[in-house]
PDB file of N, CA, C and O in Angstrom:
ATOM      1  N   UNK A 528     -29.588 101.555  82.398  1.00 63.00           N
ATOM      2  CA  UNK A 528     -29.389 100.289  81.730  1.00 63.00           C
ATOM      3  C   UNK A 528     -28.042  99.738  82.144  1.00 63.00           C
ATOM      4  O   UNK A 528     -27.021 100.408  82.302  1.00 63.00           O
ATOM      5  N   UNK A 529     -28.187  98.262  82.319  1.00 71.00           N
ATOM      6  CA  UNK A 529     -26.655  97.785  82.285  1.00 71.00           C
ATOM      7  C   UNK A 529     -26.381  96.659  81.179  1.00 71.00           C
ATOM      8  O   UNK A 529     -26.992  95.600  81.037  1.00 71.00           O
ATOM      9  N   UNK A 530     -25.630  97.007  80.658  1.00 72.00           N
ATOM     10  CA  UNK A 530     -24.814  96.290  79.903  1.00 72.00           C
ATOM     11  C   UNK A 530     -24.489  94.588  79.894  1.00 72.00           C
ATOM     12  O   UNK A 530     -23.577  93.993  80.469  1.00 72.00           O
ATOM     13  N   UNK A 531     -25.039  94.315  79.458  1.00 73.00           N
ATOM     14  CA  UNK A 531     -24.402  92.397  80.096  1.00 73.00           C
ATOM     15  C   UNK A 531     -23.132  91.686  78.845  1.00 73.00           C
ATOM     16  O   UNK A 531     -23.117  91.328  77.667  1.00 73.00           O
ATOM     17  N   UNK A 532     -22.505  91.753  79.619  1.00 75.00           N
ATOM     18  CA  UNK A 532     -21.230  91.689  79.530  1.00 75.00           C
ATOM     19  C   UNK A 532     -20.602  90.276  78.496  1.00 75.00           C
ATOM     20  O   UNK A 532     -19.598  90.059  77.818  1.00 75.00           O
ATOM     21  N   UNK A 533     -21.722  89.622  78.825  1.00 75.00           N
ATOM     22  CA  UNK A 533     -22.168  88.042  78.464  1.00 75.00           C
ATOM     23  C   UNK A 533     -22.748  88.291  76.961  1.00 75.00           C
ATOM     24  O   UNK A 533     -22.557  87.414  76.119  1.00 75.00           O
ATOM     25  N   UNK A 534     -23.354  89.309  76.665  1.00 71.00           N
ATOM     26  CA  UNK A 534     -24.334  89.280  75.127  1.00 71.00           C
ATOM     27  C   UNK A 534     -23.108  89.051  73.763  1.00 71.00           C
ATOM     28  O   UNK A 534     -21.950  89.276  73.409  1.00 71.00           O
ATOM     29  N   UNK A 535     -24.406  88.432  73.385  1.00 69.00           N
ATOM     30  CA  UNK A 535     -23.959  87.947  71.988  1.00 69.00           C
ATOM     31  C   UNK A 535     -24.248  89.117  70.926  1.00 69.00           C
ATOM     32  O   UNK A 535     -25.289  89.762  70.798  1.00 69.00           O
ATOM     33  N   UNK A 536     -22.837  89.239  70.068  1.00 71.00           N
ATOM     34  CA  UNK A 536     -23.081  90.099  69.070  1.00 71.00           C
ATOM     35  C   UNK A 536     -24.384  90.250  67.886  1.00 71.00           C
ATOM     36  O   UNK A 536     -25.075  89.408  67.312  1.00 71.00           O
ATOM     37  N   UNK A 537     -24.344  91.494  67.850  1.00 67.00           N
ATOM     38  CA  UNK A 537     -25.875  91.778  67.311  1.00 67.00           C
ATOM     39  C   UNK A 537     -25.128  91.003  65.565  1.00 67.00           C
ATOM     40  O   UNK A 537     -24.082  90.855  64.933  1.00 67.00           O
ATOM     41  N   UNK A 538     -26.748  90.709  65.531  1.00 69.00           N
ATOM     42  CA  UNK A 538     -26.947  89.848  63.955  1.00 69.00           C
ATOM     43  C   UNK A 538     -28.058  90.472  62.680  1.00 69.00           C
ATOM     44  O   UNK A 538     -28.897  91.365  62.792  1.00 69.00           O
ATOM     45  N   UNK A 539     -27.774  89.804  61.710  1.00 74.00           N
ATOM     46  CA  UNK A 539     -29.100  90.694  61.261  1.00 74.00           C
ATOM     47  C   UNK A 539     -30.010  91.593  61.568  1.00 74.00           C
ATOM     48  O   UNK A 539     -29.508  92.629  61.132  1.00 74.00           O
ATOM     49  N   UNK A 540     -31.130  91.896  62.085  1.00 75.00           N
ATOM     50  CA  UNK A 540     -32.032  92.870  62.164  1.00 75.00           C
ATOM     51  C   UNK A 540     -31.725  93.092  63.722  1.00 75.00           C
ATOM     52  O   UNK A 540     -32.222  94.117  64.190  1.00 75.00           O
ATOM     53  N   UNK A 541     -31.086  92.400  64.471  1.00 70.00           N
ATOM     54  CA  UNK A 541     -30.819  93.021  65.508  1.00 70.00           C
ATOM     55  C   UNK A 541     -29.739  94.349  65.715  1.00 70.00           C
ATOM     56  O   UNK A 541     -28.771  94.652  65.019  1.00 70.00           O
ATOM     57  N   UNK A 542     -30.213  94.930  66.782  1.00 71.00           N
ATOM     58  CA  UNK A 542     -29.698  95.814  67.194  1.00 71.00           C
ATOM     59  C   UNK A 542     -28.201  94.976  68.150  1.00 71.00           C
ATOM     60  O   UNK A 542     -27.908  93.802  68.374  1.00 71.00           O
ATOM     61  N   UNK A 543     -27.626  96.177  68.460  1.00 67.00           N
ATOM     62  CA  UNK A 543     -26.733  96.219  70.021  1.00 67.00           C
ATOM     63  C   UNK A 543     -27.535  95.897  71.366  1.00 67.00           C
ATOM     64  O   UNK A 543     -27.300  94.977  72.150  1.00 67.00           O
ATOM     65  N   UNK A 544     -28.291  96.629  71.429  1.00 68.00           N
ATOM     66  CA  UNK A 544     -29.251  97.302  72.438  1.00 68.00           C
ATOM     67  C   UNK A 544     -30.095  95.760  72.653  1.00 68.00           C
ATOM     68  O   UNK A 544     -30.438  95.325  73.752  1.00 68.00           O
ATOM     69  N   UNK A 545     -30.273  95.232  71.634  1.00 65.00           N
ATOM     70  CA  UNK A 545     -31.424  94.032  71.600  1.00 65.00           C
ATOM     71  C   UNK A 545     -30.822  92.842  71.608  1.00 65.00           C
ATOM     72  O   UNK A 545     -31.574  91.884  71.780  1.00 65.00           O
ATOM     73  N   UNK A 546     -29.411  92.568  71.439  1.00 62.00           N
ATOM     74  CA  UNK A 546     -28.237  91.483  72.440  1.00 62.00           C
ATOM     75  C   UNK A 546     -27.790  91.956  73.916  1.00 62.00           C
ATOM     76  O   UNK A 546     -26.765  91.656  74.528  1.00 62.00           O
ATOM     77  N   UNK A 547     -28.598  92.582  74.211  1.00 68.00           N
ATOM     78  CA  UNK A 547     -27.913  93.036  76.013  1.00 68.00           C
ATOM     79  C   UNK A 547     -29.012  92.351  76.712  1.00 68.00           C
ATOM     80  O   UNK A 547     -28.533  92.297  77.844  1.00 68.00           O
ATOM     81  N   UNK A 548     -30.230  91.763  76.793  1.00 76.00           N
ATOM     82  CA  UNK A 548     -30.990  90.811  76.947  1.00 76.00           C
ATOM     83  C   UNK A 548     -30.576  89.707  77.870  1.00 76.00           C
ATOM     84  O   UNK A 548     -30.236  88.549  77.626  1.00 76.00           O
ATOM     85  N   UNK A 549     -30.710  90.461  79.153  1.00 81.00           N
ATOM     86  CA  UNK A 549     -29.916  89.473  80.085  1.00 81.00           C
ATOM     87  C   UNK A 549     -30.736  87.863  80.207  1.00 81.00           C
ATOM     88  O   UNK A 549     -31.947  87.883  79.986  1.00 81.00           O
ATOM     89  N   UNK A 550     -30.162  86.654  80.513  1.00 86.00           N
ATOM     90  CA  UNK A 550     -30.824  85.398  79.818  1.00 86.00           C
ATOM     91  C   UNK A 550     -31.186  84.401  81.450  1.00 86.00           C
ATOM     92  O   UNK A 550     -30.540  84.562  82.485  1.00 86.00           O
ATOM     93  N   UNK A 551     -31.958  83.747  81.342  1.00 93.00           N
ATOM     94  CA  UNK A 551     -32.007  82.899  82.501  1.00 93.00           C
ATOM     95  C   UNK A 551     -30.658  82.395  82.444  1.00 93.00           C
ATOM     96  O   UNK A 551     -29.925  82.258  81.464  1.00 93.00           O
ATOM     97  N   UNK A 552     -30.340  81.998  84.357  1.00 93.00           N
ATOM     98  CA  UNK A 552     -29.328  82.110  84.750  1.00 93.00           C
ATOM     99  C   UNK A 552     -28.266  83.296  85.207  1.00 93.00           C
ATOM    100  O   UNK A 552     -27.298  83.336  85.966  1.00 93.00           O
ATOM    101  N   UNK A 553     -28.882  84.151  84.433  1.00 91.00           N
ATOM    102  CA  UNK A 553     -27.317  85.315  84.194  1.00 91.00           C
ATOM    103  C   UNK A 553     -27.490  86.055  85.398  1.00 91.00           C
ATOM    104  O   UNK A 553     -28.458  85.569  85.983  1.00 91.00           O
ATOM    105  N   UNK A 554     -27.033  86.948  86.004  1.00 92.00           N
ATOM    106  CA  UNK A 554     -26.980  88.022  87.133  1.00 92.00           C
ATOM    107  C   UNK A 554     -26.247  89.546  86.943  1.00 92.00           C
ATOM    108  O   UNK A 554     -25.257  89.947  86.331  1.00 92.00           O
ATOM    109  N   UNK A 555     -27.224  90.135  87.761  1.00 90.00           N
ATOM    110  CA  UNK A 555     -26.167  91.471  87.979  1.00 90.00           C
ATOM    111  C   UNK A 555     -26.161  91.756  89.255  1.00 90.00           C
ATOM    112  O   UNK A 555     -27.138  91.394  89.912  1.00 90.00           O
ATOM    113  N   UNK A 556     -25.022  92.501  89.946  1.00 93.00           N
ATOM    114  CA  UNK A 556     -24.657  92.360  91.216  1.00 93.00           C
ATOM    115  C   UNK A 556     -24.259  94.130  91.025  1.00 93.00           C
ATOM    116  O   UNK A 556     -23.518  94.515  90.121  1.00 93.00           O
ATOM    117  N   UNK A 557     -24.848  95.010  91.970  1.00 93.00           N
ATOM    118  CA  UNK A 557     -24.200  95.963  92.574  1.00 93.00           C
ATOM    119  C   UNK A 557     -23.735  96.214  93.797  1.00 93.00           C
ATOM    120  O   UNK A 557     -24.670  96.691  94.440  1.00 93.00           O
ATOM    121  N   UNK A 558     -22.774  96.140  94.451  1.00 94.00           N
ATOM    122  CA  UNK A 558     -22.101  96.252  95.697  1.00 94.00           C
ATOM    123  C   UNK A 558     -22.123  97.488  96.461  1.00 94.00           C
ATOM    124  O   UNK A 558     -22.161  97.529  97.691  1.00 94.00           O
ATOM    125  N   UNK A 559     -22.096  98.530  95.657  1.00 94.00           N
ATOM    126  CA  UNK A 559     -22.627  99.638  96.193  1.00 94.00           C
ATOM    127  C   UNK A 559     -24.077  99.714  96.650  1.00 94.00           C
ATOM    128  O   UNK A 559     -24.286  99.942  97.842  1.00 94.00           O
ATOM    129  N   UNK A 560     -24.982  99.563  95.906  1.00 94.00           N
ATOM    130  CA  UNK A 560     -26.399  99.902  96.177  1.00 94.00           C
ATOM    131  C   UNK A 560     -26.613  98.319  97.120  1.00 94.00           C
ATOM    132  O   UNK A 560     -27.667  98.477  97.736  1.00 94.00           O
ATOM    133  N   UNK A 561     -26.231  97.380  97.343  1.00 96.00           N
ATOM    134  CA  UNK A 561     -26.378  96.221  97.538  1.00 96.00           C
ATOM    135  C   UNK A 561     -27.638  95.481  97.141  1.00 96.00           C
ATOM    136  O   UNK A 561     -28.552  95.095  97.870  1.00 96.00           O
ATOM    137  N   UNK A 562     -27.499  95.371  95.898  1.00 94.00           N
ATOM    138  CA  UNK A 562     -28.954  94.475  95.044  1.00 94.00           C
ATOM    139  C   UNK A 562     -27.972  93.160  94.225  1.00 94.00           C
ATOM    140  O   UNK A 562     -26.767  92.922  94.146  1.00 94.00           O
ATOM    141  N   UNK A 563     -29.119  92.565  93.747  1.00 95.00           N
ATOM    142  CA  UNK A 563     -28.516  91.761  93.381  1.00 95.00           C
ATOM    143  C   UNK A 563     -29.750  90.960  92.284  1.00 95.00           C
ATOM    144  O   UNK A 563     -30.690  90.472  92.911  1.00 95.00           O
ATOM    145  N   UNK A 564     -29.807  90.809  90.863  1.00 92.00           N
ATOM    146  CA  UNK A 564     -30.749  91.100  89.792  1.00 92.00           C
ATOM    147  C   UNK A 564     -30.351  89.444  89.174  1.00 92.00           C
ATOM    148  O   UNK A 564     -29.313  89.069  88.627  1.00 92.00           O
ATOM    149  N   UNK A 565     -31.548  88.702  89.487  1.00 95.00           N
ATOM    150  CA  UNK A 565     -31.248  87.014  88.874  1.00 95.00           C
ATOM    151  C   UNK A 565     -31.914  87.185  87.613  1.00 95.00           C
ATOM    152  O   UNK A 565     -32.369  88.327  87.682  1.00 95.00           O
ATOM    153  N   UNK A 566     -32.221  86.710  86.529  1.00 93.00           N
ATOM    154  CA  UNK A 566     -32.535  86.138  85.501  1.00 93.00           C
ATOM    155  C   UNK A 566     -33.337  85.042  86.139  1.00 93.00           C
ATOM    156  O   UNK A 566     -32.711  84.977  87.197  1.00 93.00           O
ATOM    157  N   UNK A 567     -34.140  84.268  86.232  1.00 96.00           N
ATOM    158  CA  UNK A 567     -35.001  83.279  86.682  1.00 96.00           C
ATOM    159  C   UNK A 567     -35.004  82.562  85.469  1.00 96.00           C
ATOM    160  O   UNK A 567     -34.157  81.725  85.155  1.00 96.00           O
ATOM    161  N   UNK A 568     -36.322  83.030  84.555  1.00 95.00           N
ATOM    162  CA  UNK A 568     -36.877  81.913  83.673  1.00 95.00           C
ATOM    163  C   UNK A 568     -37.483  83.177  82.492  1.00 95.00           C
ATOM    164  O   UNK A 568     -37.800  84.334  82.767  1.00 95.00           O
ATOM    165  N   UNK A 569     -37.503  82.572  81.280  1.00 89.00           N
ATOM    166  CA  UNK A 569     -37.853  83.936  80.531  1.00 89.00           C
ATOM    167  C   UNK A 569     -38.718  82.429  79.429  1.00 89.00           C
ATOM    168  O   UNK A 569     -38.451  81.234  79.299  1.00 89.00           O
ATOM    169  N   UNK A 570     -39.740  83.300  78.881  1.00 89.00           N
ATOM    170  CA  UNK A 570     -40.675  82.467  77.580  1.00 89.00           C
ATOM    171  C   UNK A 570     -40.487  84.147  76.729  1.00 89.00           C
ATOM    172  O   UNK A 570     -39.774  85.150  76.756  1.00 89.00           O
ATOM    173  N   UNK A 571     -41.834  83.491  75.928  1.00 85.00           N
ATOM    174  CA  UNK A 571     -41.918  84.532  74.758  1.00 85.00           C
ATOM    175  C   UNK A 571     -42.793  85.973  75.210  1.00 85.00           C
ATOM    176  O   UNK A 571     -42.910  87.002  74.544  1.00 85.00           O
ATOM    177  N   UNK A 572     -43.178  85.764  76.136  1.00 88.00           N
ATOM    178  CA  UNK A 572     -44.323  86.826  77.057  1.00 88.00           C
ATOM    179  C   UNK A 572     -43.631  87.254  78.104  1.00 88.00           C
ATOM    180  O   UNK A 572     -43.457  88.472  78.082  1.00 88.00           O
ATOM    181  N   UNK A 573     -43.113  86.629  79.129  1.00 89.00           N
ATOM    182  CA  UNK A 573     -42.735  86.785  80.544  1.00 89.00           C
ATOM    183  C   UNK A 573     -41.650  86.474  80.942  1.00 89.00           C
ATOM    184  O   UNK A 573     -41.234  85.319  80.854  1.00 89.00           O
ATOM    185  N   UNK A 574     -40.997  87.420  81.447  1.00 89.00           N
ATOM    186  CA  UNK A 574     -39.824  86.962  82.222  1.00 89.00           C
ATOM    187  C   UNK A 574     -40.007  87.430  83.783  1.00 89.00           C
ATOM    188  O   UNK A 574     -40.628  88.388  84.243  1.00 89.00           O
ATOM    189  N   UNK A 575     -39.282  86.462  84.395  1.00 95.00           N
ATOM    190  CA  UNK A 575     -39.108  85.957  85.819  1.00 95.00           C
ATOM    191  C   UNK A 575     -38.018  86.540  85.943  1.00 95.00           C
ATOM    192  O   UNK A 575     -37.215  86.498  85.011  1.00 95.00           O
ATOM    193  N   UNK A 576     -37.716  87.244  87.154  1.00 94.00           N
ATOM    194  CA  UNK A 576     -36.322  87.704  87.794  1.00 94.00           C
ATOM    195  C   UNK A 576     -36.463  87.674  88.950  1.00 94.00           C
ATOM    196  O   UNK A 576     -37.644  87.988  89.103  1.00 94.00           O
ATOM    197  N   UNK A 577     -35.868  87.431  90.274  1.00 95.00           N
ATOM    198  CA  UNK A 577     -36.001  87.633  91.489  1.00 95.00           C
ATOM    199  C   UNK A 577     -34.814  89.363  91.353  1.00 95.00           C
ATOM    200  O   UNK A 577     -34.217  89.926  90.436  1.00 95.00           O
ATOM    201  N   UNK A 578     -34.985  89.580  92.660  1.00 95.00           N
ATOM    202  CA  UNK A 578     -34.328  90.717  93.251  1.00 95.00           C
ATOM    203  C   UNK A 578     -33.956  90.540  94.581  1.00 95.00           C
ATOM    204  O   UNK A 578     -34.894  90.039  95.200  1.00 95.00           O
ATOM    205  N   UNK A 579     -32.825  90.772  95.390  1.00 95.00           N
ATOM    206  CA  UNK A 579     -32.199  90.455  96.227  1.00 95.00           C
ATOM    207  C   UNK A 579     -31.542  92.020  97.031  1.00 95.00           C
ATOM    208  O   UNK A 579     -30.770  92.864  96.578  1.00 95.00           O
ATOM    209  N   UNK A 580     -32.081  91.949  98.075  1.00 95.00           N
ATOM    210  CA  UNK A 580     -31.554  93.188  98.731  1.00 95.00           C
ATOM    211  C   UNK A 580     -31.105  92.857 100.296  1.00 95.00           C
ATOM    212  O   UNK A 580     -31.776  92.278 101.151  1.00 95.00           O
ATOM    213  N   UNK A 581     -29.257  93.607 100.449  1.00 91.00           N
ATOM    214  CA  UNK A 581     -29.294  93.066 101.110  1.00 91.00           C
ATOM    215  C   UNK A 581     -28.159  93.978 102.495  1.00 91.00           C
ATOM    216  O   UNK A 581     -27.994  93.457 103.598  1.00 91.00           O
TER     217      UNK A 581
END
């Protein structure tokens, strides 16, 4: 798991774990492994992410 750095503090019935919910727009980048993890588009069913290897 990674952490997004960006999340909003947990609220009522939420957890920690359930504000790390990376959001359209957002990214994660590893430089070592060289990937690179988009957020696309998210609804109530599906989320979209591309993946980038490079």
């Amino acid at each position: 798991m990674v952490t997004n750095p960006n999340a909003a503090a947990s609220t009522g019935n939420c957890t920690a774990l359930d504000m790390q919910t990376w959001q359209p727009g957002q990214w994660f980048q590893d430089d070592t492994a060289r990937i690179r993890i988009h957020v696309n588009a998210s609804d109530a069913s599906t989320d979209t992410v591309w993946t980038y290897k490079w």
